[in-house]
Short mmCIF file of C-alpha atoms in Angstrom, two decimals:
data_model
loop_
_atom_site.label_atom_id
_atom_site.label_comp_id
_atom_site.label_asym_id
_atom_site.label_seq_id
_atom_site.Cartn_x
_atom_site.Cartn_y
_atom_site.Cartn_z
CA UNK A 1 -30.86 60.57 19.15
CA UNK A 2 -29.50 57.19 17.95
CA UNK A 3 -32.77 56.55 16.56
CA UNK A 4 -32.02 59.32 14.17
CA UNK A 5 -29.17 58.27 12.97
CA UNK A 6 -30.72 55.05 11.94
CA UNK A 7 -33.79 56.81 9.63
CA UNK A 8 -31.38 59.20 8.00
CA UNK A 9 -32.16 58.71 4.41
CA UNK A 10 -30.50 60.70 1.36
CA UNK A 11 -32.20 60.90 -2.46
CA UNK A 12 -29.81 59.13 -4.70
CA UNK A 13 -29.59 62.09 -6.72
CA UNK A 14 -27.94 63.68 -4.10
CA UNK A 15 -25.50 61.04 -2.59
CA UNK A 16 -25.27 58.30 -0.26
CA UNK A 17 -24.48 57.16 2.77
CA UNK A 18 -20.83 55.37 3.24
CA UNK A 19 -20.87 54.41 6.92
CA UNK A 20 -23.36 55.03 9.98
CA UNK A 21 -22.21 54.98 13.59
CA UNK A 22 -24.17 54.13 16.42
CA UNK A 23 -22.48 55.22 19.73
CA UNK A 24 -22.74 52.75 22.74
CA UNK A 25 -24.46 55.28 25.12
CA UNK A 26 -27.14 57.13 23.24
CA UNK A 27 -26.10 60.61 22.07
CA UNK A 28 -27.19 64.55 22.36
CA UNK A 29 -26.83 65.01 18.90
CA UNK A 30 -26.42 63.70 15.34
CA UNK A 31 -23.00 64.80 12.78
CA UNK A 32 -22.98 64.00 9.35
CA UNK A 33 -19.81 64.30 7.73
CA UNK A 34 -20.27 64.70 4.09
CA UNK A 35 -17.23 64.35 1.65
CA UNK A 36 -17.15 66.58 -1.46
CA UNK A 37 -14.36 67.75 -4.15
CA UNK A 38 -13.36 70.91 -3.10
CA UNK A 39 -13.68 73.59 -6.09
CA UNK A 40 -15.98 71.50 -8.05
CA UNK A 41 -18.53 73.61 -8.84
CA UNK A 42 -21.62 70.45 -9.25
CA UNK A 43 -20.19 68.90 -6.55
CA UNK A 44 -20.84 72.16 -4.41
CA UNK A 45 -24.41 72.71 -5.67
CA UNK A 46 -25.11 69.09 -4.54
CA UNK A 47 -23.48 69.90 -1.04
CA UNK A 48 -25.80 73.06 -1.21
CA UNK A 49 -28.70 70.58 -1.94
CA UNK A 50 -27.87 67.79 0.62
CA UNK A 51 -27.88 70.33 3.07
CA UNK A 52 -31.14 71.56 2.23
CA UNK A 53 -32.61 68.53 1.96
CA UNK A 54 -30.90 67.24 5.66
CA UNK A 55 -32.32 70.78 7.11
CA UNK A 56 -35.95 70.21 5.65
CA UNK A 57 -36.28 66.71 6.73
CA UNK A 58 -34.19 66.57 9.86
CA UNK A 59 -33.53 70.05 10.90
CA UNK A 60 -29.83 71.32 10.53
CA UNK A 61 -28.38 72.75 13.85
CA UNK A 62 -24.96 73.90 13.08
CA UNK A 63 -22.53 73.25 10.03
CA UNK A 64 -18.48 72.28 10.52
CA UNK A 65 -16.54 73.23 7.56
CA UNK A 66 -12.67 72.36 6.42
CA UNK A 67 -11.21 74.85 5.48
CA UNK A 68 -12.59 77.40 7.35
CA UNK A 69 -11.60 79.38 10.55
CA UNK A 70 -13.83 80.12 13.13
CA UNK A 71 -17.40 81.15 13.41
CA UNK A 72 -18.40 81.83 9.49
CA UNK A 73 -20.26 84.88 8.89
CA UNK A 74 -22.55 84.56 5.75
CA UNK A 75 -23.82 87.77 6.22
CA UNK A 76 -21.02 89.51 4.89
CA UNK A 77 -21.74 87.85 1.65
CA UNK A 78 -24.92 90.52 1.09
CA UNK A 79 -22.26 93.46 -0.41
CA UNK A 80 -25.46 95.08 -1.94
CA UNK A 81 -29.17 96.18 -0.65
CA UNK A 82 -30.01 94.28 -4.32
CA UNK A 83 -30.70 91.26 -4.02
CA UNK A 84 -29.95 90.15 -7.67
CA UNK A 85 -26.71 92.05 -7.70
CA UNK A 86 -25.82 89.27 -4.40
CA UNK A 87 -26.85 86.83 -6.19
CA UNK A 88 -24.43 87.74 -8.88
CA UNK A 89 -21.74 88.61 -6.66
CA UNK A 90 -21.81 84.78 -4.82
CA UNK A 91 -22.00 83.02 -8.26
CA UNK A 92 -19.04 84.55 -9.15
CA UNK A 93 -17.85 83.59 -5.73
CA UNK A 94 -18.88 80.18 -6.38
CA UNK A 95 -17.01 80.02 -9.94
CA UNK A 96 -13.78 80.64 -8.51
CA UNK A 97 -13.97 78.87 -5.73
CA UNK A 98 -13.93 81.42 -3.33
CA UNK A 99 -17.12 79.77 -1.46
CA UNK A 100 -18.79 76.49 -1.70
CA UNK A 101 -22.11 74.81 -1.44
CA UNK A 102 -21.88 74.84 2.47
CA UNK A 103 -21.01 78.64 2.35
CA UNK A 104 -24.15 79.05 0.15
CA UNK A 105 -26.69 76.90 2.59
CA UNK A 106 -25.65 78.89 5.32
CA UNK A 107 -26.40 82.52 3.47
CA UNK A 108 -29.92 81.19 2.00
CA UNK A 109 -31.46 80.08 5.30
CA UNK A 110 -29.72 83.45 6.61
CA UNK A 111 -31.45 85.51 3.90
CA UNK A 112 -34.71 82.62 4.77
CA UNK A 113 -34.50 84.41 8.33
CA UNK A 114 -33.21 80.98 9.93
CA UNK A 115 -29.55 81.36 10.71
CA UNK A 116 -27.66 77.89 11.18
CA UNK A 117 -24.64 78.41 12.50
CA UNK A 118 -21.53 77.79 10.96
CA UNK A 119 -17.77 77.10 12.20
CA UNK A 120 -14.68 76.07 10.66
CA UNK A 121 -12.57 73.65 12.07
CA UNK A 122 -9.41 74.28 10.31
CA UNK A 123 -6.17 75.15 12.96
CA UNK A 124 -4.36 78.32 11.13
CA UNK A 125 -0.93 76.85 11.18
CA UNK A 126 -1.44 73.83 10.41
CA UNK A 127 -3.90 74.61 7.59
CA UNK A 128 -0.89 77.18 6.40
CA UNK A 129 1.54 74.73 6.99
CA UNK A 130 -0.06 71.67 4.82
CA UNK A 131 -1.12 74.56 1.91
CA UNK A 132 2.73 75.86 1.23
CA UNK A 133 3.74 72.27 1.41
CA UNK A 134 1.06 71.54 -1.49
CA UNK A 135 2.08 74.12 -3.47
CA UNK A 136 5.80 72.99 -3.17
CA UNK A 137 4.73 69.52 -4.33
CA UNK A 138 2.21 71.15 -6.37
CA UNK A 139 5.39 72.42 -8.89
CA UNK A 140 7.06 68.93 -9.49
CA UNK A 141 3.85 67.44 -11.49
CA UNK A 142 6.23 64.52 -13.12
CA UNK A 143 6.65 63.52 -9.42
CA UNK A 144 3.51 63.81 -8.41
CA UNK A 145 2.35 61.79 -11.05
CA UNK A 146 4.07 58.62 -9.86
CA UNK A 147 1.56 58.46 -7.17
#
Protein backbone atom coordinates (compact mmCIF):
# COMPACT_ATOMS: atom_id res chain seq x y z
CA UNK A 1 0.00 0.00 0.00
CA UNK A 2 2.99 2.35 0.52
CA UNK A 3 3.52 2.20 -3.05
CA UNK A 4 0.27 4.05 -3.35
CA UNK A 5 0.90 6.59 -1.41
CA UNK A 6 3.92 7.44 -3.39
CA UNK A 7 1.91 7.69 -7.10
CA UNK A 8 -0.89 9.70 -5.60
CA UNK A 9 -1.10 12.57 -7.94
CA UNK A 10 -3.75 15.56 -7.77
CA UNK A 11 -4.63 18.06 -11.01
CA UNK A 12 -3.48 21.45 -9.98
CA UNK A 13 -6.80 22.69 -10.58
CA UNK A 14 -7.91 20.84 -7.85
CA UNK A 15 -5.17 21.18 -5.11
CA UNK A 16 -2.03 19.83 -3.96
CA UNK A 17 -0.35 17.79 -1.93
CA UNK A 18 1.30 19.41 1.45
CA UNK A 19 2.98 16.40 3.05
CA UNK A 20 3.14 12.49 2.26
CA UNK A 21 3.85 9.89 4.92
CA UNK A 22 5.37 6.72 4.43
CA UNK A 23 4.87 4.40 7.48
CA UNK A 24 7.91 2.18 8.52
CA UNK A 25 6.02 -1.19 8.18
CA UNK A 26 3.98 -1.16 5.02
CA UNK A 27 0.28 -0.38 5.56
CA UNK A 28 -3.45 -1.94 4.90
CA UNK A 29 -4.62 1.12 3.67
CA UNK A 30 -4.08 4.67 2.34
CA UNK A 31 -5.87 8.21 4.27
CA UNK A 32 -5.79 11.36 2.70
CA UNK A 33 -6.59 14.15 4.79
CA UNK A 34 -7.68 17.01 2.74
CA UNK A 35 -8.01 20.58 4.32
CA UNK A 36 -10.82 22.85 3.07
CA UNK A 37 -12.67 26.21 4.37
CA UNK A 38 -15.60 25.10 5.88
CA UNK A 39 -18.81 27.00 4.35
CA UNK A 40 -17.03 28.08 1.32
CA UNK A 41 -19.11 27.18 -1.21
CA UNK A 42 -15.93 26.78 -4.29
CA UNK A 43 -13.95 25.41 -1.85
CA UNK A 44 -16.67 22.59 -1.32
CA UNK A 45 -17.26 21.95 -5.05
CA UNK A 46 -13.45 21.40 -5.30
CA UNK A 47 -13.63 18.93 -2.22
CA UNK A 48 -16.62 17.38 -4.23
CA UNK A 49 -14.18 17.20 -7.25
CA UNK A 50 -10.98 15.93 -5.46
CA UNK A 51 -12.97 13.28 -4.25
CA UNK A 52 -14.16 12.28 -7.48
CA UNK A 53 -11.17 12.47 -9.04
CA UNK A 54 -9.26 10.29 -5.89
CA UNK A 55 -12.34 7.67 -6.34
CA UNK A 56 -11.88 7.41 -10.26
CA UNK A 57 -8.22 7.04 -10.21
CA UNK A 58 -7.57 5.30 -6.94
CA UNK A 59 -10.79 3.99 -5.72
CA UNK A 60 -12.31 5.72 -2.55
CA UNK A 61 -13.12 3.21 0.32
CA UNK A 62 -14.60 5.19 3.06
CA UNK A 63 -14.72 9.07 3.80
CA UNK A 64 -13.90 10.68 7.59
CA UNK A 65 -15.54 13.94 8.01
CA UNK A 66 -15.13 16.86 10.89
CA UNK A 67 -17.84 17.83 11.87
CA UNK A 68 -19.87 15.05 11.60
CA UNK A 69 -21.22 12.32 14.02
CA UNK A 70 -21.29 8.92 13.25
CA UNK A 71 -22.04 6.84 10.24
CA UNK A 72 -23.45 9.64 7.60
CA UNK A 73 -26.45 8.70 5.80
CA UNK A 74 -26.64 10.45 2.32
CA UNK A 75 -29.61 8.80 1.54
CA UNK A 76 -31.74 10.87 3.50
CA UNK A 77 -30.73 13.69 1.32
CA UNK A 78 -33.27 12.19 -1.66
CA UNK A 79 -36.60 14.09 0.16
CA UNK A 80 -38.32 13.63 -3.31
CA UNK A 81 -38.93 10.61 -5.98
CA UNK A 82 -37.75 13.80 -8.48
CA UNK A 83 -34.70 13.84 -9.09
CA UNK A 84 -34.41 17.58 -10.13
CA UNK A 85 -36.45 18.68 -7.18
CA UNK A 86 -33.11 16.80 -5.01
CA UNK A 87 -31.03 18.39 -6.84
CA UNK A 88 -32.61 21.62 -5.87
CA UNK A 89 -33.15 20.74 -2.44
CA UNK A 90 -29.03 19.90 -1.83
CA UNK A 91 -28.00 23.16 -3.63
CA UNK A 92 -29.84 24.96 -1.34
CA UNK A 93 -28.28 22.73 1.24
CA UNK A 94 -25.02 23.53 -0.12
CA UNK A 95 -25.69 27.50 -0.09
CA UNK A 96 -26.19 27.60 3.46
CA UNK A 97 -23.88 25.47 4.48
CA UNK A 98 -25.90 22.88 5.72
CA UNK A 99 -23.72 20.14 3.66
CA UNK A 100 -20.47 20.27 1.92
CA UNK A 101 -18.59 18.89 -0.98
CA UNK A 102 -17.84 15.60 1.01
CA UNK A 103 -21.63 15.31 1.89
CA UNK A 104 -22.29 15.71 -1.89
CA UNK A 105 -19.55 12.89 -3.13
CA UNK A 106 -21.01 10.59 -0.88
CA UNK A 107 -24.89 11.10 -2.23
CA UNK A 108 -23.68 11.05 -6.08
CA UNK A 109 -21.85 7.72 -6.00
CA UNK A 110 -24.98 6.68 -3.71
CA UNK A 111 -27.44 7.81 -6.40
CA UNK A 112 -24.25 6.18 -9.03
CA UNK A 113 -25.29 2.82 -7.14
CA UNK A 114 -21.69 2.72 -5.41
CA UNK A 115 -22.11 3.63 -1.79
CA UNK A 116 -18.73 4.80 -0.04
CA UNK A 117 -19.14 4.91 3.27
CA UNK A 118 -19.02 7.78 5.31
CA UNK A 119 -18.31 8.56 9.19
CA UNK A 120 -17.79 11.51 11.19
CA UNK A 121 -15.26 11.74 13.60
CA UNK A 122 -16.41 14.57 15.64
CA UNK A 123 -16.90 13.56 19.77
CA UNK A 124 -20.48 15.32 20.67
CA UNK A 125 -19.22 17.13 23.69
CA UNK A 126 -16.40 18.19 22.75
CA UNK A 127 -17.59 19.36 19.32
CA UNK A 128 -20.51 21.24 21.56
CA UNK A 129 -18.14 22.33 23.89
CA UNK A 130 -15.49 24.11 21.35
CA UNK A 131 -18.85 25.56 19.20
CA UNK A 132 -20.47 27.62 22.37
CA UNK A 133 -16.99 28.67 23.20
CA UNK A 134 -16.71 30.12 19.47
CA UNK A 135 -19.69 31.77 19.58
CA UNK A 136 -18.74 33.43 22.98
CA UNK A 137 -15.51 34.66 21.35
CA UNK A 138 -17.38 34.95 18.25
CA UNK A 139 -19.31 38.32 19.98
CA UNK A 140 -16.11 40.31 21.05
CA UNK A 141 -14.88 40.89 17.22
CA UNK A 142 -12.49 43.99 18.47
CA UNK A 143 -10.79 41.18 20.48
CA UNK A 144 -10.69 38.82 18.16
CA UNK A 145 -9.18 41.00 15.84
CA UNK A 146 -5.94 41.40 17.77
CA UNK A 147 -5.10 37.96 16.77
Amino acid sequence: MNALVQRIEIPESLGSIKERYLPPVPALSTLIHIEDAHANLSAQASIRSLLDYLDQQYGVEAVFLEGGLDQLQPERLNFFKDKQQNEKAVELFEKEALIGGTERFLLDRLNQGKAVSGYGVEDPKLYGDNIRQFRRVEQHPEEMSLF
